[in-house]
Amino acid sequence: MKITDSVLRSFRVARTYRENSQKVNCVDFSPSGENAISSSDDDCIVLYDIREGKPKSTLFSKKYGVDLIRYTHGDAQTVVYSSNKLDDTIRYLSLTDNQYIRYFPGHTARVIALSMSPVDDTFISGSLDKTIRIWDLRAPNCQGLTNPLGKPVCSFDPDGLIFAAGVESQAIKLYDLRAFDKGPFASFETRFNRFCDWTGLKFSNDGKQILISTNGGMIRVLNAFNGSVLHTFSGYNNSKGISLEACFTPDSQFVMIGSEDGRVHVWSTESGMKVAVLDGKHPGPINTLQFNPRYMTFASACTNMTFWLPCIDDS
């Protein structure tokens, strides 16, 4: 099934789960799309089986807390995540036996961005210590470090060859992973017309667009090659300055974000028009939102986790 305006407008809540007592701060789908995992401010890691549509198990990270949880490259059995309690070490966890495989110490302030390479065991992290660190899952030592001169959010491109850093909520810097020590090979400024913090950065799957999430009431799509502004989307509720995560659909044709009133807003990246507003009946702000990379479903979460499916009438 192709993702179209009408398909997106047809999405309805399929299942809602109330496994968490505090907000879900991150959700990620496995590369196969058959599993999802969430991290929450109540220190819980919840695993979901997408084909069966139900929670599979719950793990706990009581001592360290858990945030920014990510499946590792090509593997639904291991994850990395950051701490939101005790320290700023990144942890690599086996989901099969709930044992830590490795620790990645080095950051001296809270980690605010984690991005797995789509092609190998490399991952990058951005921190309030104003550094981006490059890691390899097989080694505890940092493989490289760059100082982008400001607070960075960061993300790999779909080929795993370059990464983008959104620095100090005003500039995008592009780095070649193989020559990051030479500094960025491209840099472009983009400023919103009202002050807000950039809270996330994502490439579209076709590599042509970069999406900036903020804690204000607007998000922005840039041309990934020259930094020109393609679209600035607003008109969704975020009066409290909450970090709301936006995402692309897998075909790069649409952008989605949740809002503080529990609705999901969808725009076309081609026309720039809003194509849908979906009511998820969320009792609180939708902090995190992710479209499944393989199946026609997406997840949105406040304290509740909600999975959506299209309801197409074939008659």
Backbone as numpy.savetxt, mean C-alpha at the origin, in Angstrom:
# Nx Ny Nz CAx CAy CAz Cx Cy Cz
-13.01 -11.37 -16.88 -13.85 -10.17 -16.88 -12.98 -8.93 -16.88
-13.29 -8.01 -17.77 -12.55 -6.77 -17.86 -13.08 -5.76 -16.83
-12.19 -4.99 -16.26 -12.61 -3.95 -15.31 -13.09 -2.74 -16.11
-14.35 -2.42 -15.96 -14.94 -1.27 -16.66 -15.67 -0.39 -15.65
-16.12 0.77 -16.12 -16.91 1.66 -15.26 -18.10 0.92 -14.65
-18.83 0.19 -15.50 -20.05 -0.45 -15.02 -19.73 -1.60 -14.06
-18.65 -2.33 -14.32 -18.25 -3.40 -13.40 -17.91 -2.80 -12.04
-17.16 -1.72 -12.03 -16.78 -1.09 -10.77 -18.01 -0.57 -10.02
-18.95 0.00 -10.75 -20.17 0.51 -10.10 -21.00 -0.62 -9.50
-20.80 -1.84 -10.01 -21.61 -2.98 -9.55 -21.05 -3.64 -8.28
-19.84 -3.23 -7.85 -19.24 -3.89 -6.68 -20.12 -3.72 -5.44
-20.27 -4.83 -4.71 -21.01 -4.84 -3.46 -20.20 -5.57 -2.40
-20.50 -5.27 -1.16 -19.85 -5.97 -0.06 -20.25 -7.45 -0.10
-19.25 -8.33 -0.17 -19.52 -9.77 -0.17 -19.44 -10.33 1.25
-18.41 -9.93 1.97 -18.24 -10.41 3.35 -17.56 -9.34 4.19
-17.96 -9.24 5.42 -17.31 -8.35 6.39 -16.91 -9.16 7.61
-15.67 -8.97 8.06 -15.16 -9.70 9.22 -14.77 -8.71 10.31
-15.06 -9.11 11.54 -14.76 -8.25 12.69 -13.76 -8.97 13.60
-12.57 -9.20 13.04 -11.52 -9.94 13.77 -10.69 -9.02 14.66
-10.79 -7.71 14.42 -9.90 -6.76 15.09 -10.64 -5.82 16.01
-9.95 -5.42 17.09 -10.54 -4.49 18.04 -10.09 -3.05 17.80
-9.02 -2.90 17.01 -8.54 -1.56 16.64 -8.36 -1.52 15.13
-7.95 -0.37 14.60 -7.95 -0.19 13.15 -6.97 -1.13 12.46
-7.39 -1.63 11.31 -6.50 -2.37 10.42 -5.64 -1.34 9.71
-4.32 -1.42 9.89 -3.45 -0.38 9.33 -2.89 -0.75 7.95
-3.04 -2.03 7.56 -2.49 -2.44 6.26 -3.13 -3.75 5.83
-3.34 -3.90 4.53 -3.76 -5.19 3.98 -2.95 -5.44 2.72
-2.61 -6.73 2.49 -1.84 -7.08 1.30 -2.36 -8.41 0.76
-2.41 -8.54 -0.57 -2.75 -9.81 -1.20 -1.48 -10.53 -1.59
-1.51 -11.85 -1.52 -0.38 -12.64 -1.99 -0.27 -12.50 -3.50
0.91 -12.76 -4.09 1.07 -12.61 -5.54 0.08 -13.44 -6.35
-0.33 -14.60 -5.82 -1.31 -15.45 -6.52 -2.72 -14.91 -6.40
-2.95 -13.99 -5.47 -4.29 -13.47 -5.21 -5.15 -14.37 -4.36
-4.62 -15.53 -3.96 -5.45 -16.51 -3.24 -5.46 -16.29 -1.73
-4.56 -15.45 -1.24 -4.50 -15.16 0.19 -4.40 -13.66 0.42
-4.89 -13.24 1.57 -4.71 -11.85 1.99 -4.24 -11.86 3.44
-3.56 -10.78 3.82 -3.09 -10.67 5.20 -3.28 -9.24 5.65
-3.60 -9.07 6.93 -3.78 -7.72 7.45 -2.95 -7.54 8.72
-2.49 -6.31 8.92 -1.88 -5.93 10.19 -2.77 -4.89 10.84
-2.75 -4.86 12.18 -3.69 -4.01 12.89 -3.03 -3.38 14.12
-3.60 -2.26 14.55 -3.09 -1.57 15.74 -3.32 -2.35 17.02
-4.12 -3.44 16.95 -4.28 -4.29 18.14 -3.24 -5.42 18.17
-2.18 -5.30 17.34 -1.04 -6.23 17.31 -1.38 -7.57 16.66
-2.49 -7.64 15.94 -2.90 -8.90 15.31 -2.51 -8.94 13.84
-2.13 -10.12 13.39 -1.91 -10.43 11.98 -2.97 -11.47 11.61
-3.87 -11.11 10.70 -4.95 -12.02 10.33 -4.74 -12.50 8.89
-4.77 -13.82 8.70 -4.64 -14.42 7.37 -6.02 -14.78 6.85
-6.26 -14.46 5.57 -7.55 -14.76 4.94 -7.34 -15.65 3.73
-8.25 -16.61 3.57 -8.29 -17.45 2.39 -9.30 -16.82 1.43
-8.83 -16.34 0.29 -9.71 -15.59 -0.61 -10.67 -16.52 -1.34
-10.21 -17.71 -1.74 -11.11 -18.62 -2.46 -12.26 -19.09 -1.58
-11.94 -19.35 -0.32 -13.01 -19.76 0.59 -13.71 -18.56 1.24
-13.06 -17.41 1.14 -13.67 -16.20 1.64 -13.82 -16.14 3.14
-12.78 -16.57 3.85 -12.90 -16.52 5.31 -11.52 -16.40 5.97
-11.48 -15.93 7.23 -10.21 -15.86 7.96 -9.66 -17.27 8.19
-8.35 -17.40 8.04 -7.71 -18.71 8.19 -7.08 -18.85 9.57
-6.37 -17.80 10.01 -5.73 -17.87 11.32 -5.33 -16.46 11.76
-5.03 -16.33 13.04 -4.58 -15.05 13.60 -3.27 -15.27 14.35
-2.30 -14.44 14.03 -1.01 -14.44 14.73 -0.89 -13.13 15.49
0.03 -13.10 16.44 0.15 -11.91 17.29 1.59 -11.38 17.31
1.69 -10.06 17.37 2.99 -9.42 17.52 2.87 -8.42 18.67
2.55 -8.96 19.84 2.22 -8.13 21.01 3.37 -7.23 21.43
4.58 -7.77 21.39 5.72 -7.01 21.91 6.11 -5.85 21.00
6.06 -6.10 19.68 6.59 -5.12 18.74 5.51 -4.32 18.03
4.27 -4.82 18.08 3.25 -4.22 17.23 3.49 -4.64 15.78
2.59 -4.23 14.89 2.74 -4.63 13.49 2.10 -3.58 12.58
2.82 -3.25 11.50 2.35 -2.25 10.54 3.00 -2.57 9.19
2.43 -2.03 8.13 3.02 -2.13 6.79 3.35 -3.57 6.40
2.47 -4.50 6.68 2.76 -5.91 6.40 2.75 -6.17 4.90
3.73 -6.97 4.43 3.89 -7.26 3.01 4.23 -8.73 2.81
3.55 -9.38 1.88 4.02 -10.69 1.43 5.36 -10.52 0.73
6.23 -11.52 0.89 7.51 -11.47 0.18 7.30 -11.90 -1.27
8.30 -11.68 -2.09 8.19 -11.94 -3.53 7.83 -13.40 -3.81
6.71 -13.60 -4.48 6.32 -14.92 -4.94 6.02 -15.93 -3.84
5.76 -15.48 -2.62 5.62 -16.42 -1.51 4.45 -16.00 -0.61
3.52 -16.93 -0.41 2.39 -16.64 0.48 2.63 -17.16 1.89
3.84 -17.67 2.15 4.13 -18.26 3.47 5.00 -17.37 4.35
5.53 -16.29 3.80 6.38 -15.40 4.59 5.98 -13.95 4.34
6.19 -13.12 5.39 5.90 -11.68 5.29 7.01 -10.88 5.95
7.09 -9.62 5.59 7.91 -8.66 6.35 6.97 -7.59 6.87
7.32 -7.01 8.00 6.51 -5.92 8.53 7.34 -5.02 9.43
6.84 -3.83 9.64 7.51 -2.87 10.53 6.86 -2.89 11.90
7.56 -2.31 12.85 7.06 -2.22 14.21 6.39 -0.86 14.42
5.33 -0.84 15.23 4.75 0.45 15.61 4.73 0.61 17.14
5.59 -0.19 17.80 5.64 -0.09 19.26 7.07 0.05 19.79
7.80 -1.06 19.78 9.02 -1.12 20.58 10.24 -0.50 19.92
10.49 -0.86 18.68 11.71 -0.37 18.03 11.43 -0.19 16.54
12.48 0.06 15.76 12.31 0.38 14.35 12.91 -0.70 13.45
13.07 -1.89 14.02 13.56 -3.04 13.28 12.44 -3.62 12.42
12.80 -4.04 11.21 11.85 -4.73 10.33 11.97 -6.23 10.59
10.85 -6.93 10.57 10.85 -8.35 10.90 10.36 -9.19 9.73
10.98 -10.37 9.59 10.71 -11.32 8.51 10.15 -12.56 9.17
8.87 -12.85 8.92 8.13 -13.86 9.67 7.66 -15.00 8.78
7.84 -16.23 9.26 7.24 -17.39 8.61 5.82 -17.55 9.13
4.85 -17.62 8.22 3.45 -17.78 8.61 3.12 -19.23 8.94
3.93 -20.16 8.46 3.63 -21.57 8.68 3.89 -21.99 10.12
4.98 -21.47 10.72 5.28 -21.85 12.11 5.34 -20.66 13.06
5.00 -19.46 12.56 4.97 -18.25 13.38 6.33 -17.99 14.04
7.40 -18.22 13.28 8.76 -17.97 13.78 9.40 -16.88 12.94
10.19 -16.04 13.62 10.95 -15.03 12.89 12.11 -15.69 12.16
12.25 -15.37 10.89 13.36 -15.90 10.09 14.58 -14.98 10.21
14.31 -13.68 10.26 15.42 -12.72 10.29 14.91 -11.38 10.80
15.84 -10.59 11.34 15.57 -9.21 11.74 16.41 -8.28 10.88
15.87 -7.10 10.61 16.59 -6.11 9.80 16.69 -4.80 10.59
17.71 -4.71 11.47 17.89 -3.48 12.25 18.65 -2.43 11.46
18.47 -1.18 11.83 19.23 -0.11 11.17 18.54 1.24 11.26
17.25 1.25 11.01 16.54 2.54 11.09 16.51 3.02 12.55
16.59 4.32 12.70 16.61 4.92 14.04 15.34 5.71 14.35
14.35 5.60 13.47 13.03 6.21 13.71 12.01 5.36 12.98
10.75 5.66 13.19 9.68 4.80 12.69 9.73 4.61 11.18
9.55 3.37 10.76 9.48 3.05 9.33 8.09 3.43 8.81
8.04 4.21 7.74 6.76 4.70 7.22 6.46 4.18 5.82
7.40 3.41 5.24 7.17 2.84 3.91 7.95 1.54 3.78
7.31 0.53 3.21 7.95 -0.76 2.89 7.49 -1.16 1.51
8.44 -1.56 0.65 8.07 -2.00 -0.69 8.92 -3.19 -1.08
8.24 -4.29 -1.43 8.94 -5.49 -1.89 9.24 -5.38 -3.37
10.41 -5.85 -3.77 10.69 -5.96 -5.20 9.71 -6.96 -5.81
9.18 -6.67 -7.00 8.29 -7.63 -7.66 9.04 -8.78 -8.35
10.38 -8.72 -8.36 11.13 -9.72 -9.13 12.10 -10.56 -8.32
12.49 -10.10 -7.11 13.46 -10.89 -6.34 13.30 -10.61 -4.85
14.32 -10.97 -4.06 14.22 -10.89 -2.60 14.63 -9.53 -2.02
14.75 -8.54 -2.88 15.10 -7.20 -2.43 13.85 -6.49 -1.90
14.03 -5.65 -0.87 12.96 -4.74 -0.48 13.57 -3.44 0.01
12.77 -2.39 0.02 13.24 -1.08 0.46 12.33 -0.58 1.58
12.90 0.28 2.42 12.14 0.87 3.51 12.48 2.35 3.63
11.47 3.14 3.93 11.66 4.57 4.18 11.29 4.87 5.62
12.01 5.79 6.25 11.84 6.02 7.68 11.83 7.51 8.00
11.28 7.80 9.18 11.33 9.18 9.68 12.76 9.60 10.04
13.73 8.65 9.99 15.13 9.04 10.17 15.71 9.64 8.88
14.83 9.82 7.87 15.15 10.48 6.60 16.12 9.67 5.74
16.06 8.35 5.88 16.84 7.49 5.00 15.93 6.48 4.32
16.39 6.01 3.16 15.81 4.84 2.51 16.87 3.76 2.55
16.50 2.59 3.06 17.44 1.47 3.14 17.02 0.37 2.17
18.01 -0.26 1.61 17.81 -1.36 0.67 18.25 -2.65 1.37
17.39 -3.68 1.29 17.63 -4.92 2.01 17.51 -6.12 1.09
18.10 -7.22 1.52 17.91 -8.52 0.88 17.40 -9.48 1.94
16.32 -10.19 1.64 15.72 -11.09 2.63 16.72 -12.11 3.18
17.76 -12.41 2.41 18.70 -13.47 2.80 19.80 -12.98 3.73
19.86 -11.67 3.98 20.95 -11.13 4.80 20.41 -10.07 5.75
20.84 -10.09 7.03 20.30 -9.13 7.99 20.86 -7.72 7.82
21.99 -7.61 7.15 22.64 -6.31 7.02 22.02 -5.50 5.89
21.93 -4.22 6.12 21.45 -3.30 5.09 22.37 -3.38 3.87
21.79 -3.51 2.68 22.58 -3.64 1.45 22.93 -2.28 0.85
22.29 -1.25 1.33 22.57 0.08 0.80 21.68 1.09 1.48
22.07 2.33 1.39 21.35 3.40 2.08 21.47 4.67 1.25
20.37 5.38 1.16 20.43 6.67 0.50 19.73 7.72 1.37
20.24 8.92 1.32 19.69 10.04 2.09 18.99 11.00 1.13
17.69 10.86 0.96 16.99 11.70 -0.02 16.73 13.14 0.45
17.25 13.49 1.62 17.14 14.87 2.15 15.71 15.22 2.55
15.11 14.34 3.28 13.76 14.60 3.77 13.06 13.31 4.12
11.88 13.45 4.69 11.07 12.28 5.08 10.59 11.57 3.82
10.93 10.27 3.65 10.61 9.61 2.39 9.53 8.53 2.48
8.58 8.57 1.54 7.79 7.39 1.24 8.35 6.85 -0.07
8.29 5.52 -0.27 9.00 4.96 -1.41 8.32 3.72 -1.94
8.63 3.39 -3.21 8.03 2.22 -3.83 8.85 1.79 -5.03
8.91 0.46 -5.26 9.49 -0.09 -6.47 8.56 0.13 -7.65
9.16 0.19 -8.86 8.37 0.14 -10.08 8.05 -1.32 -10.40
7.14 -1.60 -11.33 6.71 -2.99 -11.56 7.79 -3.91 -12.09
8.89 -3.36 -12.62 9.99 -4.19 -13.11 11.07 -4.41 -12.07
10.96 -3.74 -10.91 11.96 -3.90 -9.87 13.31 -3.30 -10.21
13.35 -2.44 -11.21 14.63 -1.86 -11.65 14.88 -0.49 -11.04
13.83 0.25 -10.82 13.97 1.57 -10.21 13.03 1.68 -9.02
13.31 2.63 -8.15 12.35 2.95 -7.10 12.16 4.45 -7.03
10.99 4.82 -6.58 10.64 6.23 -6.46 10.57 6.60 -4.98
11.05 7.78 -4.66 10.94 8.31 -3.31 10.15 9.61 -3.37
9.12 9.69 -2.53 8.40 10.94 -2.36 8.98 11.63 -1.13
9.66 12.75 -1.33 10.50 13.33 -0.29 9.89 14.62 0.26
9.72 14.63 1.57 9.28 15.83 2.30 7.98 16.38 1.73
7.15 15.49 1.19 5.82 15.85 0.67 5.87 16.95 -0.40
6.96 16.91 -1.19 7.02 17.94 -2.24 7.77 17.53 -3.50
8.56 16.45 -3.46 9.33 16.07 -4.64 9.36 14.56 -4.80
9.36 14.12 -6.06 9.55 12.70 -6.41 10.97 12.56 -6.94
11.71 11.61 -6.39 13.06 11.31 -6.88 13.09 9.86 -7.34
13.63 9.65 -8.54 13.72 8.30 -9.11 15.15 7.80 -9.04
15.32 6.57 -8.54 16.64 5.97 -8.37 16.74 4.68 -9.18
17.89 4.46 -9.79 18.22 3.17 -10.39 18.73 2.27 -9.28
18.08 1.13 -9.07 18.45 0.24 -7.97 19.92 -0.17 -8.05
20.44 -0.32 -9.26 21.83 -0.78 -9.43 22.84 0.34 -9.26
22.35 1.57 -9.23 23.28 2.71 -9.11 22.69 3.77 -8.19
22.01 3.31 -7.14 21.32 4.26 -6.24 22.31 5.18 -5.53
23.56 4.68 -5.34 24.57 5.48 -4.62 24.97 6.72 -5.41
24.62 6.76 -6.69 24.91 7.95 -7.50 23.84 9.03 -7.33
22.82 8.71 -6.52 21.74 9.66 -6.31 20.65 9.49 -7.35
19.59 10.28 -7.27 18.47 10.12 -8.20 18.86 10.50 -9.63
18.32 9.74 -10.60 18.58 10.09 -12.00 17.52 11.05 -12.54
16.44 11.23 -11.77 15.41 12.20 -12.16 14.74 12.70 -10.89
14.31 13.94 -10.93 13.65 14.53 -9.77 12.65 15.56 -10.27
11.43 15.52 -9.71 10.45 16.53 -10.08 9.61 16.91 -8.88
9.35 18.20 -8.77 8.53 18.72 -7.68 7.06 18.71 -8.07
6.21 18.45 -7.11 4.78 18.60 -7.32 4.16 19.02 -5.99
3.48 20.14 -6.00 2.91 20.69 -4.76 1.40 20.75 -4.87
0.74 20.32 -3.80 -0.71 20.42 -3.74 -1.09 21.85 -3.36
-2.32 22.25 -3.75 -2.71 23.63 -3.47 -3.16 23.84 -2.03
-3.20 22.75 -1.23 -3.36 22.94 0.20 -2.42 21.97 0.90
-1.94 22.35 2.06 -0.89 21.57 2.71 -1.41 20.21 3.15
-0.63 19.18 2.86 -0.92 17.83 3.36 0.37 17.02 3.32
0.41 15.99 4.14 1.56 15.08 4.13 1.33 13.97 3.13
2.37 13.64 2.37 2.30 12.47 1.52 2.45 11.25 2.41
1.55 10.30 2.27 1.57 9.12 3.15 1.87 7.83 2.40
1.90 7.89 1.08 2.19 6.69 0.31 2.46 7.00 -1.14
3.14 6.06 -1.80 3.53 6.21 -3.19 3.37 4.85 -3.86
2.76 4.79 -5.04 2.62 3.52 -5.77 2.76 3.76 -7.26
3.38 2.81 -7.94 3.38 2.79 -9.39 2.16 2.02 -9.89
1.65 2.41 -11.04 0.67 1.57 -11.72 1.38 0.35 -12.29
0.63 -0.70 -12.55 1.23 -1.95 -13.05 1.87 -1.79 -14.43
1.41 -0.80 -15.20 2.04 -0.59 -16.50 3.28 0.30 -16.39
3.58 0.76 -15.17 4.79 1.55 -14.94 4.73 2.98 -15.43
3.60 3.41 -15.93 3.52 4.73 -16.57 3.04 5.83 -15.62
2.47 5.44 -14.46 1.89 6.43 -13.56 2.37 6.21 -12.13
2.43 7.29 -11.38 2.74 7.23 -9.95 1.58 7.87 -9.20
1.12 7.19 -8.18 -0.01 7.64 -7.36 0.51 8.11 -6.01
0.15 9.32 -5.62 0.52 9.87 -4.32 -0.70 9.87 -3.41
-0.60 9.14 -2.29 -1.64 9.20 -1.25 -1.24 10.27 -0.23
-2.24 10.91 0.37 -1.97 11.97 1.35 -2.90 11.82 2.55
-2.65 12.66 3.57 -3.57 12.73 4.70 -4.52 13.91 4.57
-4.54 14.50 3.38 -5.50 15.57 3.09 -6.64 14.98 2.27
-7.49 15.82 1.75 -8.63 15.32 0.99 -8.34 15.23 -0.49
-7.11 14.89 -0.86 -6.79 14.78 -2.29 -5.65 13.79 -2.52
-5.68 13.18 -3.69 -4.61 12.30 -4.15 -4.22 12.75 -5.55
-3.06 12.30 -6.02 -2.56 12.80 -7.31 -1.94 11.68 -8.11
-2.17 11.72 -9.42 -1.55 10.78 -10.35 -0.59 11.56 -11.24
0.67 11.09 -11.29 1.70 11.74 -12.09 2.14 10.84 -13.24
2.61 11.47 -14.30 3.33 10.75 -15.34 4.66 10.28 -14.75
4.92 8.97 -14.78 6.09 8.41 -14.10 7.40 8.77 -14.80
7.32 9.26 -16.03 8.54 9.54 -16.78 8.99 10.99 -16.66
8.02 11.91 -16.62 8.42 13.32 -16.57 7.83 14.08 -15.37
7.02 13.41 -14.57 6.49 14.05 -13.37 5.33 14.99 -13.58
4.85 15.08 -14.82 3.72 15.99 -15.06 2.47 15.47 -14.35
1.63 16.40 -13.90 0.40 16.02 -13.19 -0.65 15.58 -14.20
-1.09 14.33 -14.07 -2.15 13.82 -14.94 -3.52 14.11 -14.34
-3.67 13.85 -13.04 -4.94 14.07 -12.36 -4.70 14.39 -10.89
-5.53 15.26 -10.35 -5.63 15.44 -8.91 -7.08 15.15 -8.52
-7.27 14.14 -7.70 -8.61 13.69 -7.34 -8.95 14.14 -5.92
-10.16 14.67 -5.76 -10.63 15.07 -4.43 -12.13 14.79 -4.38
-12.81 15.40 -3.41 -14.25 15.18 -3.31 -14.60 13.94 -2.51
-13.71 13.53 -1.61 -14.03 12.47 -0.66 -13.72 13.01 0.73
-14.35 12.46 1.75 -14.23 13.01 3.09 -12.93 12.59 3.78
-12.16 13.57 4.20 -11.02 13.33 5.08 -10.73 14.61 5.86
-11.63 14.95 6.76 -11.51 16.22 7.48 -10.56 16.13 8.67
-10.22 14.90 9.09 -9.42 14.73 10.30 -7.93 14.49 10.01
-7.53 14.60 8.77 -6.12 14.41 8.43 -5.63 12.99 8.63
-6.50 12.01 8.28 -6.15 10.61 8.44 -5.34 10.14 7.23
-4.42 9.22 7.47 -3.67 8.61 6.38 -4.55 7.57 5.70
-5.08 7.91 4.51 -5.96 7.02 3.76 -5.18 6.48 2.56
-5.18 5.16 2.40 -4.40 4.54 1.33 -5.21 4.46 0.05
-4.62 4.92 -1.04 -5.23 4.80 -2.36 -4.52 3.68 -3.13
-5.18 3.16 -4.17 -4.54 2.14 -4.99 -5.03 2.22 -6.43
-4.22 1.66 -7.34 -4.64 1.45 -8.72 -5.37 0.11 -8.82
-6.25 -0.01 -9.80 -6.71 -1.34 -10.19 -5.57 -2.00 -10.97
-5.56 -3.35 -11.05 -4.42 -4.04 -11.69 -4.19 -3.66 -13.15
-5.24 -3.18 -13.85 -5.09 -2.79 -15.25 -4.62 -1.35 -15.42
-4.35 -0.67 -14.31 -3.85 0.72 -14.30 -4.87 1.74 -14.78
-6.11 1.31 -15.01 -7.12 2.19 -15.61 -7.93 3.00 -14.60
-7.86 2.60 -13.32 -8.68 3.28 -12.31 -7.88 3.46 -11.02
-8.27 4.47 -10.25 -7.70 4.73 -8.93 -8.84 4.70 -7.92
-8.56 4.11 -6.75 -9.58 3.97 -5.71 -9.04 4.48 -4.39
-9.93 5.02 -3.56 -9.56 5.38 -2.20 -10.79 5.29 -1.30
-10.58 4.93 -0.06 -11.66 4.97 0.91 -11.73 6.35 1.53
-12.76 6.57 2.33 -12.93 7.88 2.96 -13.31 7.69 4.42
-13.37 8.80 5.14 -13.66 8.70 6.57 -15.13 8.37 6.83
-15.98 8.49 5.81 -17.39 8.15 6.00 -17.71 6.72 5.54
-16.68 5.92 5.27 -16.89 4.51 4.96 -17.22 4.22 3.52
-17.07 5.20 2.64 -17.33 4.97 1.21 -16.02 4.82 0.44
-16.11 4.13 -0.69 -14.98 3.97 -1.60 -15.25 4.78 -2.87
-14.30 5.63 -3.24 -14.42 6.48 -4.41 -13.50 5.96 -5.51
-14.00 5.96 -6.75 -13.25 5.40 -7.88 -13.25 6.40 -9.03
-12.03 6.62 -9.61 -11.88 7.51 -10.76 -11.21 6.77 -11.91
-11.50 7.22 -13.11 -10.81 6.72 -14.30 -9.51 7.49 -14.48
-8.39 6.76 -14.69 -7.12 7.45 -14.92 -7.03 7.95 -16.36
-7.93 7.46 -17.20 -7.94 7.91 -18.60 -8.68 9.23 -18.72
-9.93 9.25 -18.25 -10.76 10.45 -18.41 -10.61 11.43 -17.25
-10.18 10.92 -16.07 -10.12 11.76 -14.88 -11.47 11.93 -14.20
-12.49 11.24 -14.71 -13.84 11.37 -14.15 -14.04 10.38 -13.02
-14.87 10.78 -12.04 -15.28 9.84 -10.99 -16.30 8.89 -11.59
-16.07 7.59 -11.41 -16.96 6.61 -12.04 -17.83 5.88 -11.03
-17.45 5.90 -9.75 -18.26 5.17 -8.77 -18.01 5.70 -7.37
-19.04 5.64 -6.53 -18.93 5.81 -5.08 -19.66 4.62 -4.47
-18.91 3.80 -3.73 -19.44 2.53 -3.22 -19.55 2.61 -1.70
-20.70 2.23 -1.18 -20.92 2.30 0.26 -20.60 0.95 0.90
-19.52 0.94 1.70 -19.10 -0.29 2.35 -19.67 -0.50 3.73
-20.53 0.44 4.16 -21.10 0.36 5.51 -20.02 0.24 6.60
-18.87 0.84 6.31 -17.81 0.83 7.32 -18.18 1.78 8.46
-18.04 1.36 9.70 -18.38 2.24 10.83 -17.33 3.31 11.09
-16.15 3.17 10.49 -15.08 4.16 10.68 -14.37 4.43 9.37
-13.34 5.27 9.39 -12.60 5.61 8.18 -11.95 4.37 7.55
-11.97 4.32 6.22 -11.30 3.23 5.51 -9.82 3.58 5.39
-9.02 3.00 6.28 -7.60 3.35 6.33 -6.81 2.72 5.19
-7.23 1.52 4.80 -6.42 0.77 3.83 -7.33 0.11 2.81
-6.84 0.06 1.58 -7.63 -0.41 0.45 -6.68 -1.07 -0.54
-7.05 -2.25 -1.04 -6.16 -2.97 -1.95 -6.98 -3.80 -2.92
-6.64 -3.73 -4.20 -7.32 -4.55 -5.21 -6.52 -5.83 -5.41
-7.22 -6.94 -5.55 -6.56 -8.23 -5.72 -5.82 -8.26 -7.07
-4.57 -8.74 -7.09 -3.81 -8.73 -8.35 -4.27 -9.73 -9.38
-5.06 -10.75 -8.97 -5.45 -11.83 -9.88 -6.96 -12.03 -10.01
-7.69 -11.74 -8.97 -9.13 -11.99 -8.97 -9.91 -10.68 -8.89
-11.16 -10.76 -9.35 -12.01 -9.56 -9.38 -12.61 -9.31 -8.00
-11.77 -8.87 -7.10 -12.21 -8.54 -5.76 -11.26 -7.52 -5.17
-11.73 -6.74 -4.22 -10.82 -5.86 -3.49 -11.19 -5.87 -2.01
-10.25 -5.42 -1.20 -10.45 -5.38 0.25 -10.38 -3.94 0.73
-11.25 -3.61 1.68 -11.19 -2.31 2.35 -11.32 -2.57 3.84
-10.68 -1.72 4.64 -10.68 -2.00 6.08 -10.68 -0.73 6.90
-11.48 -0.77 7.98 -11.40 0.21 9.08 -10.97 -0.61 10.28
-11.81 -0.84 11.27 -11.54 -1.91 12.23 -12.07 -3.22 11.66
-13.06 -3.13 10.77 -13.58 -4.30 10.07 -12.81 -4.52 8.78
-12.75 -5.78 8.35 -12.20 -6.12 7.03 -13.34 -6.51 6.12
-13.41 -5.85 4.96 -14.50 -6.08 4.02 -13.95 -6.50 2.66
-14.51 -7.56 2.10 -14.17 -8.01 0.76 -15.36 -7.75 -0.17
-15.06 -7.27 -1.37 -16.07 -6.84 -2.32 -16.05 -7.73 -3.57
-17.22 -7.91 -4.18 -17.33 -8.62 -5.45 -18.27 -7.86 -6.38
-18.05 -7.99 -7.69 -18.99 -7.36 -8.62 -20.28 -8.13 -8.71
-21.38 -7.43 -8.93 -22.69 -8.06 -9.08 -23.21 -7.71 -10.47
-22.75 -8.46 -11.45 -23.15 -8.18 -12.84 -24.38 -9.00 -13.18
-25.37 -8.29 -13.69 -26.61 -8.97 -14.12 -26.43 -9.45 -15.55
-26.41 -10.78 -15.75 -26.18 -11.34 -17.08 -27.46 -11.44 -17.91
-28.57 -11.08 -17.32 -29.84 -11.25 -18.03 -29.98 -10.25 -19.17
